[in-house]
Amino acid sequence: MPLVSLRQLLDEASKGGYGVGAFNVNNMEQIQAIMEAARKTRSPVIVQASRGSRAYSNDQFLYHLMLAATEVYAEIPTVLHPDHGNSPKTCKSAIEMGFTSVMMDGSLMADGKTPSSFQYNVKVTREVVEMAHARGVTVEGEIGCLGGIEDGHGAGLDGLAHLTDPDEAVEFVHQTGVDALAIAVGTSHGAYKFNRPPTGETLKMARLIEIHRKLPNVHLVMHGSSSVPKDLQDIINRYGGKLKPTWGVPVKEIQLGIKNGVRKINVDTDSRLAMTGAIRKVFAEHPEEFDPRSYLKPAREAMKEVIAQRMTEFGQAGHAGDYQPISLAEMAKRYAQTGASAR
Ligand code: G3H
Ligand code: 13P
Ligand code: ZN
């Protein structure tokens, strides 16, 4: 099956009342882990690459690995999406490469750090919507800024400092015509999200519910949604790691989000923790090993396991065969007929 558009996947998820995990990748093993998890659980998937990932692996390599994935796992509807595009130029390069969806994150300036104005965000996002929809490609925008300390996106921001304003979200969707909307409700990127289990004071699910009430037909996206499981932290620390105590986003809160319009759930950190724990274990228990396969294979397996679990928890499991892919050319026609937003 060819790569499919994010819009189709999310529309189907909305009909079925489930969420779809969007998992970050940087290399072949991570792509394989996700595709194996999708096959095991019969899930549609979103594979995404950050700017850092695209630079690390080079777009051509990523794209061709993904083409291989669509051949080997032909039964799985698969979206290829660049995460946190910082400018129309970055999004354009992904569209030209063959990505079937893009994220224009205009909540920050092009430096990926400085919160932008509403007007700037609308302007760059609208520009990307026009460019992408003409080719049938989906657009995710972001309103409000996520926190995060480790990854160059919102670096240094407090997760509660720039929450999404529900009325601004409504205005943003109307002015841009985005297909999916990332919102800030207290989550942040990386392992250190909360220093105790989150409460309604730190993870503002009530805000998410309010946004959904005002935008019932918009696909919401939760970034920073790794759960940072204690067992994965413990494996890393048992084998020489030095993670500080930390809490992520509980799966039951994500499930509450899914009941309230969340269709795309971004997860990167949990995969990183799973792989690193498995590699540390091999290094500690078999210091004589030096063949990369001896540690990359268990790392890939550990990532597959955590992702398969999330696919089941998000509800996407079992839905891979529900629909036939709509081509990007057909998507472009539909956007042209219905106006930019196709709503
Ligand atoms: O957006 C955050 C993802 O975890 C990507 O992180 O920029 O280190 O690849 P990265
Ligand atoms: P995590 O750091 O919680 O995995 O979030 C990833 C993310 O939001 C990528 O855009
Ligand atoms: Zn993100």
XYZ file of C-alpha atoms and ligand atoms in Angstrom:
364
model
C 0.000 0.000 0.000
C 1.404 3.485 -0.800
C 1.987 6.004 1.986
C -1.368 7.536 2.915
C -2.394 10.987 4.079
C -2.667 11.792 7.765
C -6.060 13.344 7.119
C -7.535 10.060 5.969
C -6.101 8.189 8.955
C -7.453 10.745 11.418
C -10.878 10.925 9.751
C -11.107 7.142 10.068
C -9.909 7.295 13.688
C -12.572 9.871 14.397
C -15.283 7.645 12.926
C -14.002 4.727 15.005
C -13.505 6.813 18.168
C -9.859 5.830 18.610
C -6.461 7.557 18.695
C -3.378 6.891 16.565
C 0.141 7.056 17.993
C 2.678 9.106 16.044
C 6.064 7.614 16.754
C 9.384 9.366 16.113
C 12.175 7.681 14.183
C 15.808 8.338 13.335
C 16.955 5.049 11.817
C 16.054 1.687 10.330
C 15.688 -0.184 13.612
C 13.110 2.284 14.905
C 11.101 2.134 11.678
C 11.176 -1.653 11.863
C 10.111 -1.629 15.518
C 7.058 0.497 14.695
C 6.081 -1.519 11.620
C 6.443 -4.817 13.509
C 4.269 -3.437 16.320
C 1.714 -2.326 13.709
C 1.673 -5.768 12.112
C 1.360 -7.517 15.462
C -1.579 -5.322 16.519
C -3.008 -4.726 13.008
C -2.752 -0.958 13.440
C -2.593 1.991 11.055
C 0.558 4.013 11.872
C 2.069 7.469 11.783
C 5.845 7.563 11.513
C 7.353 10.974 12.124
C 10.779 12.562 11.812
C 11.888 15.707 13.616
C 14.176 18.253 11.978
C 16.979 16.718 14.022
C 16.090 13.290 12.712
C 15.916 14.458 9.108
C 19.368 15.983 9.469
C 20.760 12.946 11.303
C 19.620 10.329 8.826
C 19.157 12.445 5.685
C 15.703 12.685 4.084
C 16.540 10.322 1.227
C 17.511 7.529 3.571
C 14.436 8.022 5.727
C 12.104 8.232 2.761
C 13.473 5.122 1.080
C 13.408 3.188 4.347
C 9.753 4.171 4.599
C 9.109 3.020 1.033
C 10.653 -0.294 2.016
C 8.326 -0.348 5.016
C 5.269 0.114 2.782
C 6.425 -2.808 0.614
C 7.257 -5.162 3.454
C 4.203 -4.205 5.529
C 1.839 -3.677 2.602
C -1.244 -4.318 4.737
C -0.539 -1.352 7.069
C -1.808 2.162 6.210
C 1.250 4.300 6.951
C 1.741 8.063 7.139
C 5.144 9.753 6.875
C 5.107 13.081 8.705
C 7.783 15.654 9.605
C 7.477 16.659 13.267
C 7.671 20.364 14.286
C 8.485 21.965 10.949
C 9.893 25.380 11.844
C 9.183 27.197 8.572
C 7.284 26.876 5.287
C 10.648 26.045 3.687
C 11.159 23.019 5.940
C 7.621 21.836 5.163
C 8.124 22.377 1.433
C 11.232 20.192 1.416
C 9.304 17.392 3.158
C 6.407 17.632 0.682
C 8.845 17.510 -2.232
C 10.529 14.471 -0.689
C 7.211 12.581 -0.555
C 6.055 12.990 3.049
C 2.244 12.651 3.074
C 1.614 15.087 5.902
C 3.487 18.007 7.462
C 3.545 19.824 10.760
C 4.002 23.581 10.563
C 4.781 24.568 14.131
C 4.315 28.333 13.949
C 3.735 28.564 17.694
C 7.469 29.232 17.832
C 9.578 31.418 15.595
C 11.848 29.726 13.029
C 14.541 29.358 15.725
C 12.306 26.683 17.317
C 12.596 28.427 20.684
C 10.917 31.822 20.794
C 7.116 31.956 21.209
C 5.600 33.727 18.191
C 2.603 36.035 17.791
C -0.819 34.727 16.768
C -0.554 36.677 13.496
C 2.816 35.146 12.639
C 1.510 31.664 13.413
C -1.563 32.153 11.194
C 0.534 33.559 8.357
C 3.095 30.747 8.129
C 0.553 28.013 8.781
C -1.864 29.344 6.170
C 0.990 29.452 3.655
C 1.779 25.795 4.328
C -1.908 24.784 4.152
C -2.184 26.299 0.677
C 0.998 24.643 -0.536
C 0.241 21.240 1.038
C -3.450 20.919 0.211
C -2.739 21.642 -3.456
C -0.781 18.343 -3.372
C -3.243 16.455 -1.169
C -0.860 16.595 1.791
C -2.248 17.021 5.332
C -1.259 19.875 7.671
C -0.925 19.840 11.441
C -0.612 23.243 13.132
C 0.075 24.171 16.740
C -1.440 26.835 18.948
C -0.002 27.427 22.415
C 3.565 26.284 23.152
C 4.722 23.056 24.651
C 7.302 22.939 27.402
C 10.490 21.006 27.018
C 14.080 21.081 27.995
C 15.951 18.653 25.894
C 15.088 18.797 22.289
C 15.322 22.199 20.721
C 11.544 22.577 20.537
C 10.259 25.088 23.053
C 13.584 24.668 24.781
C 13.500 25.987 28.297
C 9.803 26.863 28.332
C 7.646 25.971 31.297
C 4.909 23.496 30.255
C 2.237 25.677 31.905
C 3.456 29.057 30.664
C 1.875 29.024 27.202
C -1.272 26.928 27.408
C -3.660 26.985 24.449
C -6.412 29.564 24.717
C -9.646 27.868 23.506
C -10.990 30.962 21.721
C -7.652 31.520 19.978
C -7.721 27.866 18.910
C -11.116 28.379 17.239
C -9.895 31.493 15.456
C -6.669 29.759 14.400
C -8.492 26.817 12.818
C -10.851 29.123 10.939
C -8.074 31.344 9.652
C -5.662 28.581 8.631
C -7.758 25.565 7.570
C -5.420 23.080 9.290
C -6.451 19.427 9.318
C -5.146 18.717 12.803
C -4.374 20.949 15.748
C -1.662 20.430 18.363
C -2.539 22.024 21.676
C -0.613 22.808 24.853
C -2.285 21.546 28.031
C 0.705 21.065 30.339
C 2.638 18.297 28.591
C 6.243 18.820 27.531
C 8.838 17.057 25.437
C 11.409 14.718 26.925
C 11.659 12.537 30.020
C 11.223 15.248 32.672
C 7.595 16.279 32.375
C 6.355 16.177 35.962
C 8.220 15.801 39.253
C 5.281 13.943 40.818
C 2.240 12.194 39.341
C 0.379 14.910 37.398
C -2.857 16.362 38.778
C -5.460 18.602 37.149
C -3.246 21.499 38.198
C -0.267 20.376 36.117
C -1.925 18.392 33.321
C -4.902 20.448 32.229
C -7.260 17.915 30.701
C -10.180 20.229 31.521
C -8.648 22.739 29.088
C -8.445 20.046 26.398
C -12.096 19.159 26.951
C -13.053 22.826 26.629
C -11.140 23.117 23.337
C -12.882 20.006 22.023
C -16.272 21.434 23.046
C -15.529 24.548 20.967
C -13.998 22.623 18.052
C -15.871 19.304 18.021
C -14.896 18.450 14.433
C -11.182 19.191 14.661
C -8.637 16.416 15.113
C -6.638 17.324 18.223
C -3.005 16.316 18.693
C -1.320 15.682 22.027
C 2.438 16.205 21.914
C 4.755 15.271 24.755
C 2.642 12.199 25.424
C 5.190 9.647 26.546
C 4.188 7.967 29.779
C 7.830 7.554 30.913
C 7.060 4.201 32.576
C 8.791 3.469 35.861
C 9.830 -0.013 34.709
C 11.724 1.441 31.721
C 13.392 4.047 33.971
C 14.365 1.266 36.388
C 16.018 -0.867 33.687
C 18.163 2.080 32.599
C 19.187 2.915 36.157
C 19.787 -0.727 37.110
C 22.379 -1.001 34.339
C 24.372 2.133 35.065
C 22.034 4.899 33.852
C 21.421 8.061 35.820
C 17.811 9.125 35.240
C 16.340 11.359 37.919
C 12.899 10.432 39.295
C 10.245 11.613 36.844
C 6.626 11.142 35.761
C 5.086 11.218 32.284
C 1.535 11.438 30.957
C -0.568 8.568 32.372
C -2.176 6.430 29.663
C -5.603 6.894 31.260
C -5.306 10.677 30.743
C -4.469 10.085 27.068
C -7.516 7.813 26.860
C -9.619 10.621 28.345
C -8.164 12.864 25.616
C -9.133 10.316 22.958
C -12.735 10.426 24.234
C -12.505 14.202 23.726
C -11.242 14.632 20.180
C -7.569 13.614 20.442
C -6.736 11.578 17.338
C -2.910 11.841 17.115
C -0.682 11.123 20.086
C 3.028 11.934 19.819
C 5.456 9.547 21.473
C 9.231 9.583 21.243
C 10.721 9.427 24.734
C 9.180 6.036 25.627
C 10.857 4.499 22.569
C 14.173 6.062 23.523
C 13.899 4.732 27.071
C 13.001 1.238 25.869
C 15.925 1.049 23.442
C 18.472 2.519 25.830
C 17.480 0.161 28.647
C 17.855 -2.869 26.376
C 21.251 -1.709 25.116
C 22.532 -0.960 28.629
C 21.443 -4.427 29.740
C 23.420 -6.137 26.954
C 26.471 -3.995 27.664
C 26.288 -4.759 31.402
C 25.580 -8.478 31.091
C 27.731 -9.239 28.034
C 30.665 -6.832 28.034
C 32.423 -9.155 25.596
C 29.880 -8.344 22.823
C 30.851 -5.870 20.125
C 28.624 -6.790 17.185
C 26.037 -3.963 16.947
C 23.355 -6.549 16.144
C 23.792 -8.054 19.615
C 22.380 -4.886 21.186
C 20.331 -3.335 18.359
C 18.157 -6.431 18.047
C 17.012 -6.417 21.703
C 16.694 -2.622 21.481
C 14.383 -2.951 18.470
C 12.387 -5.648 20.275
C 12.001 -3.469 23.404
C 10.770 -0.534 21.308
C 8.345 -2.794 19.446
C 6.903 -3.979 22.755
C 6.234 -0.528 24.211
C 4.744 0.683 20.929
C 2.495 -2.355 20.520
C 1.232 -1.696 24.048
C 0.475 1.945 23.223
C -1.271 0.946 19.962
C -3.586 -1.263 21.977
C -4.118 1.390 24.645
C -4.843 4.139 22.095
C -7.423 1.904 20.375
C -5.845 1.852 16.900
C -5.173 -1.900 17.156
C -7.296 -3.966 14.792
C -8.080 -1.060 12.438
C -5.395 -1.543 9.758
C -7.758 -3.237 7.321
C -10.778 -0.971 7.749
C -10.295 1.168 4.641
C -8.653 1.585 1.268
C -6.104 4.392 0.844
C -7.247 7.574 -0.882
C -4.530 8.874 -3.216
C -2.954 12.282 -2.604
C -4.266 13.379 -6.022
C -7.811 12.546 -4.894
C -7.221 14.333 -1.569
C -6.048 17.407 -3.504
C -9.258 17.315 -5.565
C -11.364 17.132 -2.405
C -9.540 20.096 -0.847
C -10.062 22.075 -4.062
C -13.797 21.292 -4.042
C -14.490 21.962 -0.372
C -12.121 24.857 0.331
C -8.801 24.620 2.113
C -10.111 22.994 5.267
C -12.025 20.131 3.563
C -14.467 20.298 6.494
O 9.554 16.889 19.221
C 10.257 16.167 19.899
C 10.770 14.859 19.514
O 11.011 14.127 20.675
C 11.964 14.934 18.615
O 13.131 15.144 19.298
O 14.400 16.907 18.028
O 15.560 15.302 19.567
O 14.641 14.528 17.369
P 14.525 15.506 18.504
P 7.658 12.781 24.166
O 8.952 13.425 24.505
O 6.711 12.817 25.344
O 7.803 11.406 23.659
O 6.946 13.650 23.047
C 7.297 13.495 21.696
C 6.676 14.543 20.838
O 5.789 15.280 21.210
C 7.214 14.653 19.473
O 6.647 15.706 18.775
Zn 6.170 17.501 19.793
